[in-house]
Short mmCIF file of C-alpha atoms (C1' of nucleotides) in Angstrom, two decimals:
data_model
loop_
_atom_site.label_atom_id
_atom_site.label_comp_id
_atom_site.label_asym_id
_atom_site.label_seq_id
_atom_site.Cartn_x
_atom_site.Cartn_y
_atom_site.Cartn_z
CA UNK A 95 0.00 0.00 0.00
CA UNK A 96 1.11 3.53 -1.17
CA UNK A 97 1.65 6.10 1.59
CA UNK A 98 0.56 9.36 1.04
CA UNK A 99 3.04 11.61 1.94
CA UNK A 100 1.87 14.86 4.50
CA UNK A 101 -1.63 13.65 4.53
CA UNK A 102 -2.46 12.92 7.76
CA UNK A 103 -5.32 10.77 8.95
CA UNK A 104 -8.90 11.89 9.94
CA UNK A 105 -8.21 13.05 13.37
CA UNK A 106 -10.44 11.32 15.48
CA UNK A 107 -8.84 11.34 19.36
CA UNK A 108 -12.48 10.14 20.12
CA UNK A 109 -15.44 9.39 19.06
CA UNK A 110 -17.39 11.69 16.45
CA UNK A 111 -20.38 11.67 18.62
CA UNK A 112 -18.04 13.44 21.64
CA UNK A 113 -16.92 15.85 19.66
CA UNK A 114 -20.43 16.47 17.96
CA UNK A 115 -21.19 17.14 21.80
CA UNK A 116 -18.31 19.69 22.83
CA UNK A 117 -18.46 21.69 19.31
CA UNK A 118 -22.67 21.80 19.86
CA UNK A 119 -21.41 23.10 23.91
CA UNK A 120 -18.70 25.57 22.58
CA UNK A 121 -21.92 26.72 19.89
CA UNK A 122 -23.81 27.42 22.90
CA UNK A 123 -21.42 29.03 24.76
CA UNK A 124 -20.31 31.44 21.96
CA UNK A 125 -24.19 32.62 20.97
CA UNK A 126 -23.64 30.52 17.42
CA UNK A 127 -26.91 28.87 18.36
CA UNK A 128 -29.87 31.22 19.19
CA UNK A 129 -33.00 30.97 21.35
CA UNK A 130 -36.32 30.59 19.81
CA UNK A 131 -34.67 29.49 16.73
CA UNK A 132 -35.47 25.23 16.56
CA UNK A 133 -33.39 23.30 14.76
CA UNK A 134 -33.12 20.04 13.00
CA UNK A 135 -30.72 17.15 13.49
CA UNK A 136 -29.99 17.46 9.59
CA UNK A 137 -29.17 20.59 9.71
CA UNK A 138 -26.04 20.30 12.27
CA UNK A 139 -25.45 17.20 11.14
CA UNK A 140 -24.63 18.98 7.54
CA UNK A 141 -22.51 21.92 9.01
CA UNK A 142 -20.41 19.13 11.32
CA UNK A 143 -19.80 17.13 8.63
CA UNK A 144 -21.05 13.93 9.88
CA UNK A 145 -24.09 11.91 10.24
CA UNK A 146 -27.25 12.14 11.83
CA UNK A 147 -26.30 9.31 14.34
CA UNK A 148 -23.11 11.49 16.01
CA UNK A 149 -25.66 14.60 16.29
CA UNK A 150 -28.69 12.88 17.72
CA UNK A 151 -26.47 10.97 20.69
CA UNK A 152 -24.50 14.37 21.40
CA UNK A 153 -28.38 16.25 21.82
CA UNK A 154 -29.92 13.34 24.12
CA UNK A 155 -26.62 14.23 26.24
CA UNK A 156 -27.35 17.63 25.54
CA UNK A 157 -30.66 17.62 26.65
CA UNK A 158 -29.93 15.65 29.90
CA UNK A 159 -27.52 18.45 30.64
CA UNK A 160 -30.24 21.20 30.52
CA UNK A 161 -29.11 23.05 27.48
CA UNK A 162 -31.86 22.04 24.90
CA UNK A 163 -34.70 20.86 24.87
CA UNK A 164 -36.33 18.14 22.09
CA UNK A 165 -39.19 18.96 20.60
CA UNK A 166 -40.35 15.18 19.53
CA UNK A 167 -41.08 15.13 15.92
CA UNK A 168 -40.11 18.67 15.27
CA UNK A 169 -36.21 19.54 16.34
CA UNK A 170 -34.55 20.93 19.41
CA UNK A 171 -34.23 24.67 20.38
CA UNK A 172 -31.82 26.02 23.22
CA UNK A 173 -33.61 25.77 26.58
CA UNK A 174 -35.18 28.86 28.05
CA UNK A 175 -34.39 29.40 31.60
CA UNK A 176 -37.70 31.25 33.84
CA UNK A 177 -36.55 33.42 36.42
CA UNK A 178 -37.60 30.75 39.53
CA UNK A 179 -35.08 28.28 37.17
CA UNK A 180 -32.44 31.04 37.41
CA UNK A 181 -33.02 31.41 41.02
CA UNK A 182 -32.55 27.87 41.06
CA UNK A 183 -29.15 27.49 39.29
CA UNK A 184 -27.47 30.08 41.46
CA UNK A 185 -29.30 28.80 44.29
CA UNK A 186 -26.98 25.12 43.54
CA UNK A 187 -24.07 26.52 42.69
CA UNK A 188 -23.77 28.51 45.77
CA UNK A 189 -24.42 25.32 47.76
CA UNK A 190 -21.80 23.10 45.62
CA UNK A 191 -18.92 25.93 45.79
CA UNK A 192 -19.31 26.62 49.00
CA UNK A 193 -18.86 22.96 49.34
CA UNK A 194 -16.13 22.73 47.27
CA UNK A 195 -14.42 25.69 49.07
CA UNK A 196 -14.78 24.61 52.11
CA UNK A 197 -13.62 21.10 52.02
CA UNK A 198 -10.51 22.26 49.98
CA UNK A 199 -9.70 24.76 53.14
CA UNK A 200 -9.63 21.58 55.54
CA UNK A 201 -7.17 19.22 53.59
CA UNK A 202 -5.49 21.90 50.72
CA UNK A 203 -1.42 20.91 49.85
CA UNK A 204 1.11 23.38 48.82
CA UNK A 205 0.43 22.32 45.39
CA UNK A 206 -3.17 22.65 45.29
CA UNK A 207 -2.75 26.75 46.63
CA UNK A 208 0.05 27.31 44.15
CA UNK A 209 -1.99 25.95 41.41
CA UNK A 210 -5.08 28.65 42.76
CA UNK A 211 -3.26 31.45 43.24
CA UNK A 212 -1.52 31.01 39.33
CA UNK A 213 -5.10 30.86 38.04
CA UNK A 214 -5.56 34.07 40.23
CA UNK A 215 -2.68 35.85 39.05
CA UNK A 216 -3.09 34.33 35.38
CA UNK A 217 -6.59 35.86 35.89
CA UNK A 218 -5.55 39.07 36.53
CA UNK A 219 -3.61 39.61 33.58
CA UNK A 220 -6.64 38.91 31.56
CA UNK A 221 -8.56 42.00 32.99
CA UNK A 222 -8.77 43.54 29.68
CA UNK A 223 -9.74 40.54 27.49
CA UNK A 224 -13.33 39.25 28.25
CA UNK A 225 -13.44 36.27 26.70
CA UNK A 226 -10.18 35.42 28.00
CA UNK A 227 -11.23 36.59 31.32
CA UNK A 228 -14.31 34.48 31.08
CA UNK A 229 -12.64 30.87 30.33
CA UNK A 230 -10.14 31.45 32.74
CA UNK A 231 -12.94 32.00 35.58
CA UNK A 232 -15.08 29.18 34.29
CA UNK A 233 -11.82 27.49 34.87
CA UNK A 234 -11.28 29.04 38.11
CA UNK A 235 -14.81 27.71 39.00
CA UNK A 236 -14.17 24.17 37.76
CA UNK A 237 -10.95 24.07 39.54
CA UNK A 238 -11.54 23.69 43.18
CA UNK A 239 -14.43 20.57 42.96
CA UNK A 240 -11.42 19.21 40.43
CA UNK A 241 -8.33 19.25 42.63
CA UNK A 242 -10.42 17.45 45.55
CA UNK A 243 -11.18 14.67 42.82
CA UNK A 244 -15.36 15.53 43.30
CA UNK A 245 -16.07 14.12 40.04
CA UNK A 246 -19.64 14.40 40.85
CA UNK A 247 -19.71 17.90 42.37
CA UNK A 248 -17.33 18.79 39.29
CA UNK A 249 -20.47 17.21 36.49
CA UNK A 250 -22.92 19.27 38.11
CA UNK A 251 -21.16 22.25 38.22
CA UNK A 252 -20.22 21.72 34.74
CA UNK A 253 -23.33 21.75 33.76
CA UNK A 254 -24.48 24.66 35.67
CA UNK A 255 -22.43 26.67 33.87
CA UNK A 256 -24.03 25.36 30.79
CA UNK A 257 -27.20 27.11 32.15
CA UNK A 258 -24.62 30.21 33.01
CA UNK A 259 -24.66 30.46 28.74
CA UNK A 260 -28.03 30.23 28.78
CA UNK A 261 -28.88 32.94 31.51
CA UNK A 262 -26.30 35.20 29.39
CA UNK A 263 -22.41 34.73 30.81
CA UNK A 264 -21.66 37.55 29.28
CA UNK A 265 -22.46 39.95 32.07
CA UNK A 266 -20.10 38.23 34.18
CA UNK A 267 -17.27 40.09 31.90
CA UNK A 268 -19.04 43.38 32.30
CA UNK A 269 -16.01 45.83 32.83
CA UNK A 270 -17.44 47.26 36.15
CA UNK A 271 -17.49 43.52 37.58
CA UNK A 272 -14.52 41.91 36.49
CA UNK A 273 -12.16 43.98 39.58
CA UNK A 274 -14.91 42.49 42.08
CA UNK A 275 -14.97 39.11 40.56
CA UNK A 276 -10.92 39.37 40.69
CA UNK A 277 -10.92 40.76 44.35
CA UNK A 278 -13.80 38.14 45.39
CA UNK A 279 -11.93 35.14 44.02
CA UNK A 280 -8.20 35.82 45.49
CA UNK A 281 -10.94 36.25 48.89
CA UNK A 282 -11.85 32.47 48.19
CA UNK A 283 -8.17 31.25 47.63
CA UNK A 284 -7.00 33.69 50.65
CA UNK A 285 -9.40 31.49 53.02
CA UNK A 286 -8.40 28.20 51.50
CA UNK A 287 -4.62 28.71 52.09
CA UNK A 288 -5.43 30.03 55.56
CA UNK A 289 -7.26 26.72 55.97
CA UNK A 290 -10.36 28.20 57.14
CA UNK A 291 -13.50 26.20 55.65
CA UNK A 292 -16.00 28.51 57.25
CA UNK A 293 -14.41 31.75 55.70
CA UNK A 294 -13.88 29.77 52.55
CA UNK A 295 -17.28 28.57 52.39
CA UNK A 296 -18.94 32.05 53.23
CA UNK A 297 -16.20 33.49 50.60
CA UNK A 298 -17.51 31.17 48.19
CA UNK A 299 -21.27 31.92 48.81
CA UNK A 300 -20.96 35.45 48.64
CA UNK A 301 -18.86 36.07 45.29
CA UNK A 302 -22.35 33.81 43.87
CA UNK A 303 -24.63 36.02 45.48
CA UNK A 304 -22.79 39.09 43.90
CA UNK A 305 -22.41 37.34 40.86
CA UNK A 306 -26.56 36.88 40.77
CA UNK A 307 -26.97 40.47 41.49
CA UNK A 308 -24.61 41.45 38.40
CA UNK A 309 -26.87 39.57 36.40
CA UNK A 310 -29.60 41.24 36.96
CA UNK B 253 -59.50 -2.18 7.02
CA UNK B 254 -60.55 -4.75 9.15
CA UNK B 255 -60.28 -4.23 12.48
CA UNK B 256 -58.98 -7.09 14.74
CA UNK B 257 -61.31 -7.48 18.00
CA UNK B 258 -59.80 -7.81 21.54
CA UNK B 259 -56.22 -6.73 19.72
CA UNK B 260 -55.15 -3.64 21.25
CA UNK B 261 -52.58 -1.83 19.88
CA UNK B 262 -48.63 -1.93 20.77
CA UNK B 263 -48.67 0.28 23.71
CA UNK B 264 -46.10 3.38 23.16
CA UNK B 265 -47.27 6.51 25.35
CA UNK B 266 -43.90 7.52 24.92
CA UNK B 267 -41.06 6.99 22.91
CA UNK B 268 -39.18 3.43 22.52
CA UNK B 269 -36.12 4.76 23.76
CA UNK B 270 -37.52 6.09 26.69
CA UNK B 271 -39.11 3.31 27.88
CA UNK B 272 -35.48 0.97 27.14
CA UNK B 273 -34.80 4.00 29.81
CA UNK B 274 -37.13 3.63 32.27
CA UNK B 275 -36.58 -0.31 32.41
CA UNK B 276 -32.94 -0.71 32.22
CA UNK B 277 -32.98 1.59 35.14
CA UNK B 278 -35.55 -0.27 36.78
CA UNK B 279 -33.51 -3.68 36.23
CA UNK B 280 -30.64 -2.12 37.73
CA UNK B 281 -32.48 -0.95 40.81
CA UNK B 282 -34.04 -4.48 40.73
CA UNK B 283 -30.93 -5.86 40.83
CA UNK B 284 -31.47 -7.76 37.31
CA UNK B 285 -28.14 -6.31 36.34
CA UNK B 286 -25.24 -6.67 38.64
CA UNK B 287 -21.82 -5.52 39.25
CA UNK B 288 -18.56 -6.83 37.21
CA UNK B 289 -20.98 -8.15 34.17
CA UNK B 290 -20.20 -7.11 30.90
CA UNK B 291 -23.72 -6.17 28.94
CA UNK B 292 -24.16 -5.69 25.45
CA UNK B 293 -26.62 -3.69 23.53
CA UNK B 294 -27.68 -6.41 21.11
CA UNK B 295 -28.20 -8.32 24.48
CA UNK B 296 -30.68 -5.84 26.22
CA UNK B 297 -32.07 -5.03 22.79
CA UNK B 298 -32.88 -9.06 22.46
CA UNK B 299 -34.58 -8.76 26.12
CA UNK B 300 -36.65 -5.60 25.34
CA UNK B 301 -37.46 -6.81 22.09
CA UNK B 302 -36.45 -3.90 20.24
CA UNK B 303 -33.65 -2.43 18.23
CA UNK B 304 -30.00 -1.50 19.46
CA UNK B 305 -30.85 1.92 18.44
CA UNK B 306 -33.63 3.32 21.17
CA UNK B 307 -30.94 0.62 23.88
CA UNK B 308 -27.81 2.65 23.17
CA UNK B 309 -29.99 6.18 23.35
CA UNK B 310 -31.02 4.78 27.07
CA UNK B 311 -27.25 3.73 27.48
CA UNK B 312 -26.21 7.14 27.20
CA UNK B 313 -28.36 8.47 29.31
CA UNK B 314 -27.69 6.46 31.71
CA UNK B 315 -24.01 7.21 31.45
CA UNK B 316 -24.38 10.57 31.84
CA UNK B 317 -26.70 10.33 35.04
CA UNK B 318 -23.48 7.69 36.05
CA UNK B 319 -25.95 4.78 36.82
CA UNK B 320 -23.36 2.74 33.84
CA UNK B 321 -19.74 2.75 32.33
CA UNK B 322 -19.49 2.64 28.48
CA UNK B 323 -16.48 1.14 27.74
CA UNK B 324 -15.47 1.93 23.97
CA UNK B 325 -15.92 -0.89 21.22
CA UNK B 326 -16.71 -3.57 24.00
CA UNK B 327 -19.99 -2.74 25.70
CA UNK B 328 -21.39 -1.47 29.17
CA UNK B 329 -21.27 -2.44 32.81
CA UNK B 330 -22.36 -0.84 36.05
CA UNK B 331 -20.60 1.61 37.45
CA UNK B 332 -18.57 0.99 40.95
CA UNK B 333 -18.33 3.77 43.29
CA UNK B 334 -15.09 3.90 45.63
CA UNK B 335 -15.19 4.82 49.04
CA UNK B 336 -14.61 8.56 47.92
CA UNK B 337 -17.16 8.22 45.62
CA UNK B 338 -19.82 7.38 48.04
CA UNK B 339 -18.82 10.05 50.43
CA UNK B 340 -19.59 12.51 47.90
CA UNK B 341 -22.49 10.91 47.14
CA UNK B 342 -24.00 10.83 51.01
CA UNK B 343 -22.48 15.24 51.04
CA UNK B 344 -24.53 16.17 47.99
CA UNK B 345 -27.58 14.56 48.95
CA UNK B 346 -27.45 16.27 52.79
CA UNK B 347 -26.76 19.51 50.42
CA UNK B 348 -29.58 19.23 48.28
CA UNK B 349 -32.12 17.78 50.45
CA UNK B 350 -31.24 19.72 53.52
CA UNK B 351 -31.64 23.17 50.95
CA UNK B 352 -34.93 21.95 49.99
CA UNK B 353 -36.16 21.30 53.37
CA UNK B 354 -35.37 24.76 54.42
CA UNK B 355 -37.24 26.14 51.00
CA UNK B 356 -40.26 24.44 51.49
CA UNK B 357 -40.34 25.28 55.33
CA UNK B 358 -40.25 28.88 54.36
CA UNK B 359 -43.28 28.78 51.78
CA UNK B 360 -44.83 25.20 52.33
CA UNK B 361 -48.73 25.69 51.65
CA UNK B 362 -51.23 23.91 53.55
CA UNK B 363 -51.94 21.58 50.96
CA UNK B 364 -48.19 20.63 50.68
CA UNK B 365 -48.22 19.53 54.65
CA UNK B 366 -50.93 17.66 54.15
CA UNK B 367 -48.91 15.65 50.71
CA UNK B 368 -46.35 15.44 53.31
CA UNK B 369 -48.06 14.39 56.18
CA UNK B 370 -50.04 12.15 54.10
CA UNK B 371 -47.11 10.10 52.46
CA UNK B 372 -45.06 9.70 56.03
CA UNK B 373 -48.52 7.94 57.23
CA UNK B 374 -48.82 5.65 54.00
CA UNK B 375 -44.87 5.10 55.02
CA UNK B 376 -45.97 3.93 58.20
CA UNK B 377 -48.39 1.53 57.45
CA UNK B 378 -45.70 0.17 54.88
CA UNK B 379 -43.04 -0.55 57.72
CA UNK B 380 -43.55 -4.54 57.53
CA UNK B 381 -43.02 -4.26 53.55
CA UNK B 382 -39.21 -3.68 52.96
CA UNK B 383 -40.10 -3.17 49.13
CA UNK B 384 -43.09 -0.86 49.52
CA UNK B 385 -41.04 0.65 51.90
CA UNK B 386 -38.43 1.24 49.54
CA UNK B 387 -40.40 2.83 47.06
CA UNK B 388 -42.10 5.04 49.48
CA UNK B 389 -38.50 6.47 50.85
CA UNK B 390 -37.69 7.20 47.08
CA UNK B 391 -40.91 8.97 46.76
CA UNK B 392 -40.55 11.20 49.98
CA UNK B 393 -36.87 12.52 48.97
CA UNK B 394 -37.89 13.49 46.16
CA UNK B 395 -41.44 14.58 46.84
CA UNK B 396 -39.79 17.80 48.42
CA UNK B 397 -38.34 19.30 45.31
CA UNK B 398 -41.07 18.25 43.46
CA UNK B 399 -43.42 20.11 45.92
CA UNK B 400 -41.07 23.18 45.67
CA UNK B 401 -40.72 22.96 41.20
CA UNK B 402 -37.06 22.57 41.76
CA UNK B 403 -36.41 20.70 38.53
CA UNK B 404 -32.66 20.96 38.56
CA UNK B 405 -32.72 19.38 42.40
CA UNK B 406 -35.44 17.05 41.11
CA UNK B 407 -33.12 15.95 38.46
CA UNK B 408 -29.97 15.88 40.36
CA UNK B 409 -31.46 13.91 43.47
CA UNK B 410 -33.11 11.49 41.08
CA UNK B 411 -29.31 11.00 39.70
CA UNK B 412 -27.78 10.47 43.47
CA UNK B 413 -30.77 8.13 44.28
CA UNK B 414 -29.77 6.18 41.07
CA UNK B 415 -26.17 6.51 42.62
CA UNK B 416 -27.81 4.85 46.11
CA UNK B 417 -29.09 1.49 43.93
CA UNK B 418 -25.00 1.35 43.04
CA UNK B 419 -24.25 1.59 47.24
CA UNK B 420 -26.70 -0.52 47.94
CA UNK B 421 -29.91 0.66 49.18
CA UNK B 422 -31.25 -2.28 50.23
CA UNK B 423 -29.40 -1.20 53.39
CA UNK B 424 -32.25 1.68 53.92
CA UNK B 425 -34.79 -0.89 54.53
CA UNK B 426 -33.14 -3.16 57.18
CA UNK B 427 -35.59 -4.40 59.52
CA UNK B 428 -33.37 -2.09 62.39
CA UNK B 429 -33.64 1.10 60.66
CA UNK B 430 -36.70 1.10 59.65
CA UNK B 431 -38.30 2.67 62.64
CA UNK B 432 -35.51 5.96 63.08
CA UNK B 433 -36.24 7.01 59.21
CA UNK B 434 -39.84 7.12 60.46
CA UNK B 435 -39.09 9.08 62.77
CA UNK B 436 -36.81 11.35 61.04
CA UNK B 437 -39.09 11.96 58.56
CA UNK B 438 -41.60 12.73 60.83
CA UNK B 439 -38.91 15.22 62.10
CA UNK B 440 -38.10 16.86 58.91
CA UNK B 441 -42.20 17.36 57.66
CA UNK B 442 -43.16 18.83 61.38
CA UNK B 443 -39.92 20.87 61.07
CA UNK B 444 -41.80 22.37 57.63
CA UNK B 445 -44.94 22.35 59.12
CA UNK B 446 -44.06 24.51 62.06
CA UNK B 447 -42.59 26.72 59.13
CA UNK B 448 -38.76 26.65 60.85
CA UNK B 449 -36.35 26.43 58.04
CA UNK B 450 -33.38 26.24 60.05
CA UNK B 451 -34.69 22.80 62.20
CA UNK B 452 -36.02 21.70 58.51
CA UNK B 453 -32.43 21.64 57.25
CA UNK B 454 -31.42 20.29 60.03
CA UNK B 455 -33.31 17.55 60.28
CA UNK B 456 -32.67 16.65 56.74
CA UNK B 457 -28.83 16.65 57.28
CA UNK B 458 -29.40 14.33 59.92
CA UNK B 459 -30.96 12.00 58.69
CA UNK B 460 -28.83 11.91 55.66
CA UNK B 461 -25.81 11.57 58.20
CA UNK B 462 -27.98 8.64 59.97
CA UNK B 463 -28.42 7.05 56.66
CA UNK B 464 -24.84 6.75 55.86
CA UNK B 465 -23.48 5.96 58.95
CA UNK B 466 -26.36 3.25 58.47
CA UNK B 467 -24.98 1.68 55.10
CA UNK B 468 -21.45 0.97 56.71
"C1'" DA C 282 -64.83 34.83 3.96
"C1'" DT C 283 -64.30 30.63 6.39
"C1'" DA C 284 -63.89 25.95 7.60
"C1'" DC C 285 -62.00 21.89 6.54
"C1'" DA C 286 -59.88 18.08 4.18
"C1'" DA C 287 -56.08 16.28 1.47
"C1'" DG C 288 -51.72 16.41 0.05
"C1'" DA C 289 -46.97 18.27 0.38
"C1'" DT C 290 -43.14 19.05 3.20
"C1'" DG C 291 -40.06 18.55 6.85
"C1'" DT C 292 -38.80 16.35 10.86
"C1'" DT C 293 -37.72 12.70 14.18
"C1'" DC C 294 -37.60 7.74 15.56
"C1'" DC C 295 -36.19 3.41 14.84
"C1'" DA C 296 -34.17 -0.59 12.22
"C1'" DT C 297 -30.45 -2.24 9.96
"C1'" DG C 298 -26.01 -2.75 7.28
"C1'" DT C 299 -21.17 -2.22 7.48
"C1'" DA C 300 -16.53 -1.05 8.80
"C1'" DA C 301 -13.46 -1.01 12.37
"C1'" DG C 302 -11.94 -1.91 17.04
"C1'" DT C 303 -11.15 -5.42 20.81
"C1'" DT C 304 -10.46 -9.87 22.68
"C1'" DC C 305 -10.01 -14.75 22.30
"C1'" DT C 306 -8.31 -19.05 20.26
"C1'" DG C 307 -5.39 -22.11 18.44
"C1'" DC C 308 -1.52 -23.19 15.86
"C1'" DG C 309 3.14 -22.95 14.66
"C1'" DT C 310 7.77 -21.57 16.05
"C1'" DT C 311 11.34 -21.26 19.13
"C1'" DA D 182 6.62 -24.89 27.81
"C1'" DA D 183 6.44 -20.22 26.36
"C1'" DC D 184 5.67 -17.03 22.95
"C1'" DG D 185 3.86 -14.70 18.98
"C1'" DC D 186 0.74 -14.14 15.47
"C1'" DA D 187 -3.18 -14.85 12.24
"C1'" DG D 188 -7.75 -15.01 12.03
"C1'" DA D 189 -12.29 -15.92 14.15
"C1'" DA D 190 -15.81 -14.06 16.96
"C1'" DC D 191 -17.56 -10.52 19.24
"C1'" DT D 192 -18.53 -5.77 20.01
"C1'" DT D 193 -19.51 -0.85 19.11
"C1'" DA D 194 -19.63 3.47 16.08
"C1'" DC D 195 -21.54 5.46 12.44
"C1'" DA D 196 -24.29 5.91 8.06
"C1'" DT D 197 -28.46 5.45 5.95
"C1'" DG D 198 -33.28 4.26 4.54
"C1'" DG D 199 -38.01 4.27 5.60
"C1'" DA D 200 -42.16 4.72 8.50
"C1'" DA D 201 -44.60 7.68 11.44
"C1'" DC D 202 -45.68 11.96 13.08
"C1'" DA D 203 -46.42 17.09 13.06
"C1'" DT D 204 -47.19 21.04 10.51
"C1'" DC D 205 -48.11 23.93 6.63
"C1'" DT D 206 -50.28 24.75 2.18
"C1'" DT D 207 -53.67 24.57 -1.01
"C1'" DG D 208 -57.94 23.85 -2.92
"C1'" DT D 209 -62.82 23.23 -2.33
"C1'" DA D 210 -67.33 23.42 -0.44
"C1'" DT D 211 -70.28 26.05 2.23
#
DNA sequence: ATACAAGATGTTCCATGTAAGTTCTGCGTT
DNA sequence: AACGCAGAACTTACATGGAACATCTTGTAT
């Protein structure tokens, strides 16, 4: 068999149907897909480049996560959040950060605070950039449930965040916020590395609550 | 057309691959599927007399709620928690329940004591049947949420109570305990009915903690 | 003008074929 | 006996076709 020189193989470091899901997330995320609009397997399936099959597996997981909802027979359309649903998601993620945080302030290594306070700092550096400054806190967010190996915590979060894009992320980059979302999160790491769960916990809840009120 | 007496038709109020859903997870809380065994979908398809299509739809659903394993280009097994795992399990489920108990205690309507009140006394009566028993606990957890329209607790407590079949939750029913969740869900609903959130949530953590301290 | 039926159109839902990946088996070689 | 390797046997991953369902359009009768 022949060789062809400097072509490469399909990349495929998994399956189609995985990365049908995370291009379909990062389209949410970036406002590529719309609410209201409802849309038809066929449809993404032709802009992907794949088959129906890949799409349709990456939307049941899609719509298990919260972010669309299947219309049977007709398509799928981004889910629409009401305000007792928005309530609700900041309601959780204040309980499963504060959770995070605190457990993280009882049994936190050096390397787990160096690793937070170079997201921090990276962070800060970002100020001016928001997008950058957005991916770096949904990192920042993910972070903390990571490093204590809460897979569980880590899913659900995940996936609140997913309703974050939905609510409209965006005004958590609003240039008036971003120095109190900066301040707020070196208050959570400060608490951690003192090893205080309470203060990290009540850190925690209150950079969500302030975060809620921004987004109104 | 003629129309063949006494021949009703197939049954589908829903969708094939919901209902390959709805009983998979039902075998696995049955116990029908067990630990170590490696499934295939042609397998359950063959069982449920129906495709592998609407099987592998419920199989990644299932996956993504953690109730099974996929394991690429060889089939599916059940998931095995570690010790960690469980932990987390036992901290979300004080979290969530102990958030809804204080909710509902803050805004619980007389007709939602009397759902409460109603279910702890059909509980009661139940105390002989471990089975009935069973089901009634599952239907009390999450009766609180529902109460409340907390879909995204709803969901994620349905998830952890899948998680609970995985543990083993044939523990919550031994002939010992039986009598002390009675009781402390007697605690938690008067707790709501006296309309004190704090003793609600308190009484919820507790008898989380009871419960896992129980299933050692 | 309006109501309504019939067809056209567009969509999912499910069944199935096929290629490719994984593991097992048995045979031949050392 | 131990090892390696070819190929059989199994599995998923993905593509695709067709039936069923929902909706829209059009034409017709009132």
């Amino acid at each position: 068999m022949s060789t062809l020189r400097g072509v490469s193989p399909v990349e495929r470091p998994t399956s189609l149907s995985r990365s049908a899901y995370l291009r379909m997330r990062q389209a949410i995320r970036d406002r590529a897909l719309v609410h209201g609009t409802l849309y038809s397997e066929n449809e993404i399936a032709a802009t992907l480049g794949m088959s129906r099959t890949p799409v349709r597996e990456a939307l049941i997981t899609l719509a298990r996560e919260g972010l669309v909802e299947i219309e049977s027979q007709r398509g799928f359309r981004l889910r629409e959040l009401s305000e007792a649903q928005r309530h609700e998601v900041f309601d959780l993620r204040a309980l499963l950060e504060s959770y995070s945080a605190e457990r993280l302030a009882g049994q936190a290594t050096a390397e787990h605070i160096t690793r937070l306070y170079a997201l921090v700092e990276r962070q800060e550096q970002l100020h001016a950039d928001p997008e950058a400054f957005l991916a770096t806190d949904e990192e920042f967010h993910l972070l903390i449930p990571l490093l204590l190996g809460l897979e569980r915590t880590h899913d659900t979060l995940t996936s609140l965040r997913g309703a974050m894009w939905l609510i409209g992320s965006q005004a958590l980059a609003l240039p008036q916020r971003i120095p109190a979302v900066l301040t707020e999160h070196r208050a959570i790491v400060d608490a951690i590395a003192a090893g205080d769960p309470a203060a990290a916990a009540q850190a925690a809840r209150e950079h969500i609550a302030r975060t809620a009120a921004a987004v109104r």
